[in-house]
Each structure stands twice: as C-alpha cells, then as structure tokens.
PDB file of C-alpha atoms in Angstrom:
ATOM      1  CA  MET A   1     109.944 104.773 117.873  1.00 61.00           C
ATOM      2  CA  ASP A   2     111.292 106.420 114.912  1.00 73.00           C
ATOM      3  CA  SER A   3     111.351 110.252 114.706  1.00 76.00           C
ATOM      4  CA  GLN A   4     108.435 110.269 112.306  1.00 75.00           C
ATOM      5  CA  ALA A   5     106.398 107.678 114.881  1.00 78.00           C
ATOM      6  CA  ALA A   6     107.408 109.984 117.814  1.00 82.00           C
ATOM      7  CA  ALA A   7     105.889 112.937 115.791  1.00 82.00           C
ATOM      8  CA  LEU A   8     102.955 111.715 114.797  1.00 82.00           C
ATOM      9  CA  ALA A   9     102.767 110.019 118.861  1.00 85.00           C
ATOM     10  CA  ALA A  10     103.124 113.954 120.167  1.00 86.00           C
ATOM     11  CA  ALA A  11     100.803 115.023 117.650  1.00 85.00           C
ATOM     12  CA  VAL A  12      98.114 112.729 118.450  1.00 88.00           C
ATOM     13  CA  GLY A  13      98.212 112.461 122.473  1.00 89.00           C
ATOM     14  CA  ALA A  14      98.018 117.351 121.896  1.00 88.00           C
ATOM     15  CA  ARG A  15      95.072 117.138 120.263  1.00 87.00           C
ATOM     16  CA  VAL A  16      93.367 114.267 122.486  1.00 91.00           C
ATOM     17  CA  ARG A  17      94.528 115.850 125.730  1.00 90.00           C
ATOM     18  CA  ARG A  18      92.843 119.244 123.889  1.00 89.00           C
ATOM     19  CA  GLU A  19      90.213 117.803 122.538  1.00 89.00           C
ATOM     20  CA  ARG A  20      89.661 115.651 126.157  1.00 91.00           C
ATOM     21  CA  GLN A  21      90.093 119.413 127.818  1.00 90.00           C
ATOM     22  CA  ASP A  22      87.619 120.912 125.811  1.00 88.00           C
ATOM     23  CA  ARG A  23      84.641 118.853 126.950  1.00 90.00           C
ATOM     24  CA  ARG A  24      85.982 119.132 130.356  1.00 90.00           C
ATOM     25  CA  TRP A  25      86.456 115.584 130.261  1.00 92.00           C
ATOM     26  CA  THR A  26      88.058 113.886 133.168  1.00 91.00           C
ATOM     27  CA  LEU A  27      91.092 111.719 132.277  1.00 91.00           C
ATOM     28  CA  ASP A  28      88.697 108.929 133.664  1.00 93.00           C
ATOM     29  CA  ARG A  29      85.753 110.025 131.942  1.00 92.00           C
ATOM     30  CA  LEU A  30      87.636 109.299 129.127  1.00 93.00           C
ATOM     31  CA  ALA A  31      88.732 106.011 129.851  1.00 93.00           C
ATOM     32  CA  GLU A  32      84.939 104.843 130.189  1.00 93.00           C
ATOM     33  CA  ALA A  33      83.795 106.581 126.473  1.00 92.00           C
ATOM     34  CA  SER A  34      86.930 104.754 125.248  1.00 91.00           C
ATOM     35  CA  GLY A  35      86.868 101.660 126.658  1.00 92.00           C
ATOM     36  CA  LEU A  36      90.400 101.975 127.551  1.00 93.00           C
ATOM     37  CA  SER A  37      92.748 101.964 130.679  1.00 93.00           C
ATOM     38  CA  ARG A  38      93.631 105.304 132.108  1.00 91.00           C
ATOM     39  CA  ARG A  39      97.359 104.356 131.991  1.00 92.00           C
ATOM     40  CA  MET A  40      96.511 103.366 128.187  1.00 92.00           C
ATOM     41  CA  VAL A  41      95.059 107.058 127.474  1.00 92.00           C
ATOM     42  CA  VAL A  42      97.685 108.875 129.621  1.00 92.00           C
ATOM     43  CA  ASN A  43      99.829 107.167 127.960  1.00 90.00           C
ATOM     44  CA  VAL A  44      98.718 108.664 124.579  1.00 91.00           C
ATOM     45  CA  GLU A  45      98.502 111.949 125.976  1.00 91.00           C
ATOM     46  CA  GLN A  46     101.897 112.136 126.814  1.00 89.00           C
ATOM     47  CA  GLY A  47     102.548 110.538 123.531  1.00 86.00           C
ATOM     48  CA  ALA A  48     104.302 107.909 125.368  1.00 83.00           C
ATOM     49  CA  ALA A  49     102.914 105.695 123.391  1.00 74.00           C
ATOM     50  CA  ASN A  50     102.547 104.204 120.140  1.00 78.00           C
ATOM     51  CA  PRO A  51      99.072 103.265 119.836  1.00 83.00           C
ATOM     52  CA  SER A  52      97.795 101.030 117.471  1.00 85.00           C
ATOM     53  CA  VAL A  53      94.683 101.941 115.443  1.00 85.00           C
ATOM     54  CA  GLY A  54      91.909 100.355 117.740  1.00 86.00           C
ATOM     55  CA  THR A  55      93.164 102.539 120.408  1.00 89.00           C
ATOM     56  CA  LEU A  56      93.081 105.685 117.988  1.00 89.00           C
ATOM     57  CA  LEU A  57      89.552 103.878 116.557  1.00 87.00           C
ATOM     58  CA  ARG A  58      88.431 103.781 120.095  1.00 89.00           C
ATOM     59  CA  LEU A  59      89.531 107.486 121.028  1.00 92.00           C
ATOM     60  CA  ALA A  60      88.218 109.243 118.184  1.00 89.00           C
ATOM     61  CA  ASP A  61      85.008 107.064 118.687  1.00 87.00           C
ATOM     62  CA  ALA A  62      84.669 108.310 121.925  1.00 90.00           C
ATOM     63  CA  LEU A  63      85.648 111.978 121.114  1.00 90.00           C
ATOM     64  CA  GLY A  64      83.093 112.483 118.284  1.00 85.00           C
ATOM     65  CA  LEU A  65      86.123 113.217 115.291  1.00 83.00           C
ATOM     66  CA  GLY A  66      86.901 110.357 113.469  1.00 81.00           C
ATOM     67  CA  LEU A  67      90.380 108.622 112.591  1.00 84.00           C
ATOM     68  CA  PRO A  68      91.540 111.418 110.345  1.00 83.00           C
ATOM     69  CA  ALA A  69      90.957 114.287 112.282  1.00 81.00           C
ATOM     70  CA  LEU A  70      93.204 112.570 115.431  1.00 83.00           C
ATOM     71  CA  VAL A  71      95.915 112.676 113.033  1.00 81.00           C
ATOM     72  CA  GLU A  72      96.050 115.123 110.841  1.00 75.00           C
ATOM     73  CA  PRO A  73      98.603 117.431 110.591  1.00 63.00           C
ATOM     74  CA  PRO A  74      97.441 121.185 112.258  1.00 60.00           C
ATOM     75  CA  GLY A  75      96.387 123.770 109.946  1.00 56.00           C
ATOM     76  CA  ALA A  76      94.141 121.816 107.546  1.00 53.00           C
ATOM     77  CA  THR A  77      92.368 123.750 105.503  1.00 58.00           C
ATOM     78  CA  ASP A  78      89.148 123.090 103.241  1.00 71.00           C
ATOM     79  CA  VAL A  79      92.030 121.429 100.538  1.00 75.00           C
ATOM     80  CA  THR A  80      94.327 118.997 102.834  1.00 77.00           C
ATOM     81  CA  LEU A  81      97.071 117.513 100.415  1.00 79.00           C
ATOM     82  CA  THR A  82      99.008 114.162 101.337  1.00 80.00           C
ATOM     83  CA  ARG A  83     101.809 114.468  99.680  1.00 83.00           C
ATOM     84  CA  SER A  84     103.685 110.997  98.966  1.00 90.00           C
ATOM     85  CA  GLY A  85     105.671 109.994 101.489  1.00 86.00           C
ATOM     86  CA  GLU A  86     103.449 112.035 104.341  1.00 87.00           C
ATOM     87  CA  GLY A  87     100.271 109.846 105.497  1.00 90.00           C
ATOM     88  CA  ALA A  88     100.450 109.069 108.835  1.00 90.00           C
ATOM     89  CA  THR A  89     101.688 105.187 109.257  1.00 91.00           C
ATOM     90  CA  LEU A  90      99.756 104.536 112.301  1.00 91.00           C
ATOM     91  CA  TRP A  91     100.407 100.257 111.626  1.00 93.00           C
ATOM     92  CA  THR A  92     104.049  98.693 111.262  1.00 93.00           C
ATOM     93  CA  GLY A  93     103.797  94.996 110.242  1.00 94.00           C
ATOM     94  CA  GLU A  94     106.157  92.752 112.014  1.00 94.00           C
ATOM     95  CA  HIS A  95     107.552  91.995 108.781  1.00 96.00           C
ATOM     96  CA  GLY A  96     108.169  95.397 107.371  1.00 94.00           C
ATOM     97  CA  GLY A  97     104.556  96.235 106.400  1.00 96.00           C
ATOM     98  CA  ARG A  98     102.816  99.335 106.746  1.00 96.00           C
ATOM     99  CA  GLY A  99      99.178 100.789 107.073  1.00 95.00           C
ATOM    100  CA  VAL A 100      99.284 104.664 106.123  1.00 95.00           C
ATOM    101  CA  LEU A 101      95.895 106.879 106.613  1.00 94.00           C
ATOM    102  CA  VAL A 102      96.620 109.000 103.646  1.00 94.00           C
ATOM    103  CA  ALA A 103      93.387 111.094 103.627  1.00 91.00           C
ATOM    104  CA  GLY A 104      89.811 111.329 105.128  1.00 90.00           C
ATOM    105  CA  THR A 105      87.292 113.515 106.081  1.00 88.00           C
ATOM    106  CA  ARG A 106      85.343 114.695 109.095  1.00 84.00           C
ATOM    107  CA  PRO A 107      82.588 113.721 110.978  1.00 85.00           C
ATOM    108  CA  PRO A 108      79.539 112.849 110.668  1.00 87.00           C
ATOM    109  CA  ASP A 109      80.520 110.710 107.644  1.00 89.00           C
ATOM    110  CA  VAL A 110      84.057 109.932 107.865  1.00 91.00           C
ATOM    111  CA  LEU A 111      85.682 108.087 104.564  1.00 94.00           C
ATOM    112  CA  GLU A 112      88.916 107.207 105.415  1.00 95.00           C
ATOM    113  CA  LEU A 113      91.244 105.911 102.457  1.00 96.00           C
ATOM    114  CA  TRP A 114      95.005 103.931 103.404  1.00 97.00           C
ATOM    115  CA  ASP A 115      97.833 103.176 101.754  1.00 97.00           C
ATOM    116  CA  TRP A 116      98.712  99.418 103.001  1.00 98.00           C
ATOM    117  CA  ALA A 117     101.385  97.318 102.081  1.00 98.00           C
ATOM    118  CA  LEU A 118     102.246  93.430 103.501  1.00 98.00           C
ATOM    119  CA  ALA A 119     105.196  91.600 103.018  1.00 98.00           C
ATOM    120  CA  PRO A 120     105.794  88.240 103.237  1.00 98.00           C
ATOM    121  CA  GLY A 121     103.946  87.021 105.992  1.00 97.00           C
ATOM    122  CA  ASP A 122     102.217  89.901 107.259  1.00 97.00           C
ATOM    123  CA  ALA A 123      98.539  90.047 108.739  1.00 97.00           C
ATOM    124  CA  HIS A 124      96.893  92.903 109.873  1.00 96.00           C
ATOM    125  CA  ALA A 125      93.278  91.578 112.267  1.00 95.00           C
ATOM    126  CA  ALA A 126      90.977  94.374 112.664  1.00 92.00           C
ATOM    127  CA  GLU A 127      88.564  94.437 115.873  1.00 89.00           C
ATOM    128  CA  ALA A 128      84.725  95.054 114.381  1.00 91.00           C
ATOM    129  CA  HIS A 129      83.842  99.165 113.932  1.00 91.00           C
ATOM    130  CA  ALA A 130      81.379 101.101 114.718  1.00 89.00           C
ATOM    131  CA  ALA A 131      77.915 100.163 113.158  1.00 91.00           C
ATOM    132  CA  GLY A 132      77.262 100.648 110.266  1.00 94.00           C
ATOM    133  CA  THR A 133      81.267 100.875 108.641  1.00 95.00           C
ATOM    134  CA  THR A 134      81.729  99.622 105.616  1.00 97.00           C
ATOM    135  CA  GLU A 135      85.025  98.727 104.001  1.00 97.00           C
ATOM    136  CA  LEU A 136      86.613  98.742  99.970  1.00 97.00           C
ATOM    137  CA  LEU A 137      89.368  97.199  98.950  1.00 98.00           C
ATOM    138  CA  HIS A 138      91.366  97.181  96.382  1.00 98.00           C
ATOM    139  CA  VAL A 139      94.541  95.102  95.141  1.00 98.00           C
ATOM    140  CA  LEU A 140      96.932  96.560  93.699  1.00 98.00           C
ATOM    141  CA  ASP A 141      99.764  94.171  93.901  1.00 97.00           C
ATOM    142  CA  GLY A 142     100.533  91.179  95.179  1.00 98.00           C
ATOM    143  CA  ARG A 143      98.144  88.921  96.477  1.00 98.00           C
ATOM    144  CA  VAL A 144      95.634  88.967 100.057  1.00 98.00           C
ATOM    145  CA  VAL A 145      93.609  87.454 102.025  1.00 98.00           C
ATOM    146  CA  LEU A 146      91.244  89.378 103.288  1.00 98.00           C
ATOM    147  CA  GLU A 147      89.389  87.507 106.439  1.00 97.00           C
ATOM    148  CA  VAL A 148      85.532  88.754 107.058  1.00 97.00           C
ATOM    149  CA  ASP A 149      83.952  87.233 110.167  1.00 93.00           C
ATOM    150  CA  GLY A 150      85.651  84.175 109.598  1.00 93.00           C
ATOM    151  CA  THR A 151      85.392  83.581 106.008  1.00 96.00           C
ATOM    152  CA  CYS A 152      88.325  84.213 103.879  1.00 97.00           C
ATOM    153  CA  HIS A 153      89.024  85.355 100.713  1.00 98.00           C
ATOM    154  CA  GLU A 154      92.150  85.157  98.310  1.00 97.00           C
ATOM    155  CA  LEU A 155      91.741  88.501  96.034  1.00 98.00           C
ATOM    156  CA  SER A 156      94.829  89.025  93.168  1.00 98.00           C
ATOM    157  CA  PRO A 157      96.296  92.599  91.743  1.00 98.00           C
ATOM    158  CA  GLY A 158      93.236  94.322  90.115  1.00 97.00           C
ATOM    159  CA  ASP A 159      90.248  92.180  92.481  1.00 98.00           C
ATOM    160  CA  ALA A 160      88.447  94.607  95.295  1.00 98.00           C
ATOM    161  CA  ALA A 161      86.111  93.716  97.199  1.00 98.00           C
ATOM    162  CA  SER A 162      83.413  95.653  99.797  1.00 97.00           C
ATOM    163  CA  PHE A 163      82.772  94.292 102.755  1.00 97.00           C
ATOM    164  CA  PRO A 164      81.290  95.216 106.551  1.00 96.00           C
ATOM    165  CA  GLY A 165      84.140  96.789 108.850  1.00 95.00           C
ATOM    166  CA  ASP A 166      81.224  96.350 111.713  1.00 95.00           C
ATOM    167  CA  VAL A 167      83.026  93.259 112.073  1.00 96.00           C
ATOM    168  CA  PRO A 168      85.793  91.009 112.793  1.00 95.00           C
ATOM    169  CA  HIS A 169      88.577  91.632 109.557  1.00 97.00           C
ATOM    170  CA  ALA A 170      91.745  90.795 108.534  1.00 97.00           C
ATOM    171  CA  TYR A 171      94.856  91.437 105.701  1.00 97.00           C
ATOM    172  CA  ARG A 172      97.015  88.890 105.412  1.00 97.00           C
ATOM    173  CA  ASN A 173      99.962  87.869 102.803  1.00 98.00           C
ATOM    174  CA  VAL A 174     100.491  84.161 102.969  1.00 97.00           C
ATOM    175  CA  HIS A 175     102.559  84.456  99.234  1.00 97.00           C
ATOM    176  CA  ASP A 176     106.235  85.240  99.493  1.00 97.00           C
ATOM    177  CA  ILE A 177     105.547  88.343  96.667  1.00 97.00           C
ATOM    178  CA  PRO A 178     105.028  91.667  99.000  1.00 98.00           C
ATOM    179  CA  ALA A 179     101.663  92.906  98.598  1.00 98.00           C
ATOM    180  CA  ARG A 180      99.797  96.455  98.228  1.00 98.00           C
ATOM    181  CA  PHE A 181      96.349  97.177  98.699  1.00 98.00           C
ATOM    182  CA  SER A 182      94.110 100.418  98.677  1.00 98.00           C
ATOM    183  CA  LEU A 183      91.465 100.132 101.182  1.00 98.00           C
ATOM    184  CA  ALA A 184      88.849 103.127 102.052  1.00 97.00           C
ATOM    185  CA  VAL A 185      86.759 103.120 105.273  1.00 96.00           C
ATOM    186  CA  LEU A 186      82.974 104.606 105.433  1.00 95.00           C
ATOM    187  CA  GLU A 187      82.236 105.283 109.411  1.00 92.00           C
ATOM    188  CA  PRO A 188      79.006 107.015 108.946  1.00 91.00           C
ATOM    189  CA  GLY A 189      77.205 108.761 111.871  1.00 86.00           C
ATOM    190  CA  VAL A 190      80.778 109.872 113.779  1.00 82.00           C
ATOM    191  CA  GLY A 191      80.566 112.855 116.826  1.00 72.00           C
ATOM    192  CA  PRO A 192      77.878 113.502 119.144  1.00 59.00           C
ATOM    193  CA  THR A 193      74.034 111.718 118.816  1.00 47.00           C
ATOM    194  CA  THR A 194      73.175 112.971 122.139  1.00 36.00           C
ATOM    195  CA  PRO A 195      72.422 116.908 123.682  1.00 37.00           C
ATOM    196  CA  GLY A 196      75.466 117.898 125.665  1.00 40.00           C
ATOM    197  CA  GLY A 197      77.418 116.240 123.485  1.00 40.00           C
ATOM    198  CA  THR A 198      77.677 112.780 124.737  1.00 37.00           C
ATOM    199  CA  ARG A 199      77.000 109.701 122.161  1.00 34.00           C
TER     200      ARG A 199
END
C-alpha cells in the first residue's frame, strides 16, 4: 500500500471500529451483518487491509452509513470540499486505472459522485448493490463498455447511461486509449429500518 492508501485504510478502520463499538456490536455481529468474514472485519479495523469497493459497501450498508460517510475525512461540515487529487481512491486497475470517490451525501438517500479512469485493458466488475440502487455514467474521454446484467453497451465521449446498480455490472476499456467517466450512484434508504437500529 502506498502512503495515501495506508492513510485511507487507517481512517476507514478507525471509523468502522468506532461505529461498531457505538452500536455495541461484536466483531462477529458486524461480520454476520455485512456478510464478510470475521478476519476481514478485523483486518479492516486494524487498517491492515486495502479493502475492495465491494467490501466497503458491505460494511457501510451493515452499519447504515453509506459509503461516503465511511471514507470521508474527519471533521466534515455542511459544505464538504474535495480538492483536486484529494478524493478517496477506492479502486486501482491492473493497468493503472482508478476509481475515486470525490463527493457524497449522508443517509438515508446516499448519493455518491465518482471520477473513474480506465487504462487500456482495465475492467471493474461490481457486485449487485442494495435493492433500488441506480447509477448514472457520463463518458468524458475515450470509450467505455458498460455491461449491465449480462448486456453490453459501448459509450463514446459525451454519451451517458442510467442503469440499475442492484444487478451485476461492469465497466471496461477494451480499446487502446485511456477512458475517463463520471459516475453517480444513488442508494436510497440506507440506515436502520427497524426499531433498535438493525436492518
């Protein structure tokens, strides 16, 4: 892990531990609620893991936080600025691409804004997110192959798509030039839905 990734992993780990302890949950309870192994939860809390976006989404959903709240810097106010280069890099591709969460809102209706870059040959496959999740993708440079629930769509600069995020989906660059796109993800109804704070 580079120093920026290590700092993010440590901040996320501290936040997960604090949120778990605030709920008086054991490690086993959080592991069960998130569908992750206890070992993975321990590694995340200790900052020893550079968790995948899927792992972070599972933890954020289990804690009722939303991904932006899980990775935001401490001390956020009503206006949260993310300066160029300061977003949370939550995915790095084999060939140099990256997925950076640059802004987001708090529950109950969590909206995330991402800046994605896919180098030639990069691909990111995403698990189905929580029911009702919707994504909006806008290609800025290059071409992106968007696969949604097994169907592929090729998008060129200026093209946009809206699609359900609650089915398996993927973003790919199968061309020989870099691609860049903005992605907005809306996950409605994040947080406790029953008395006592459980989902």
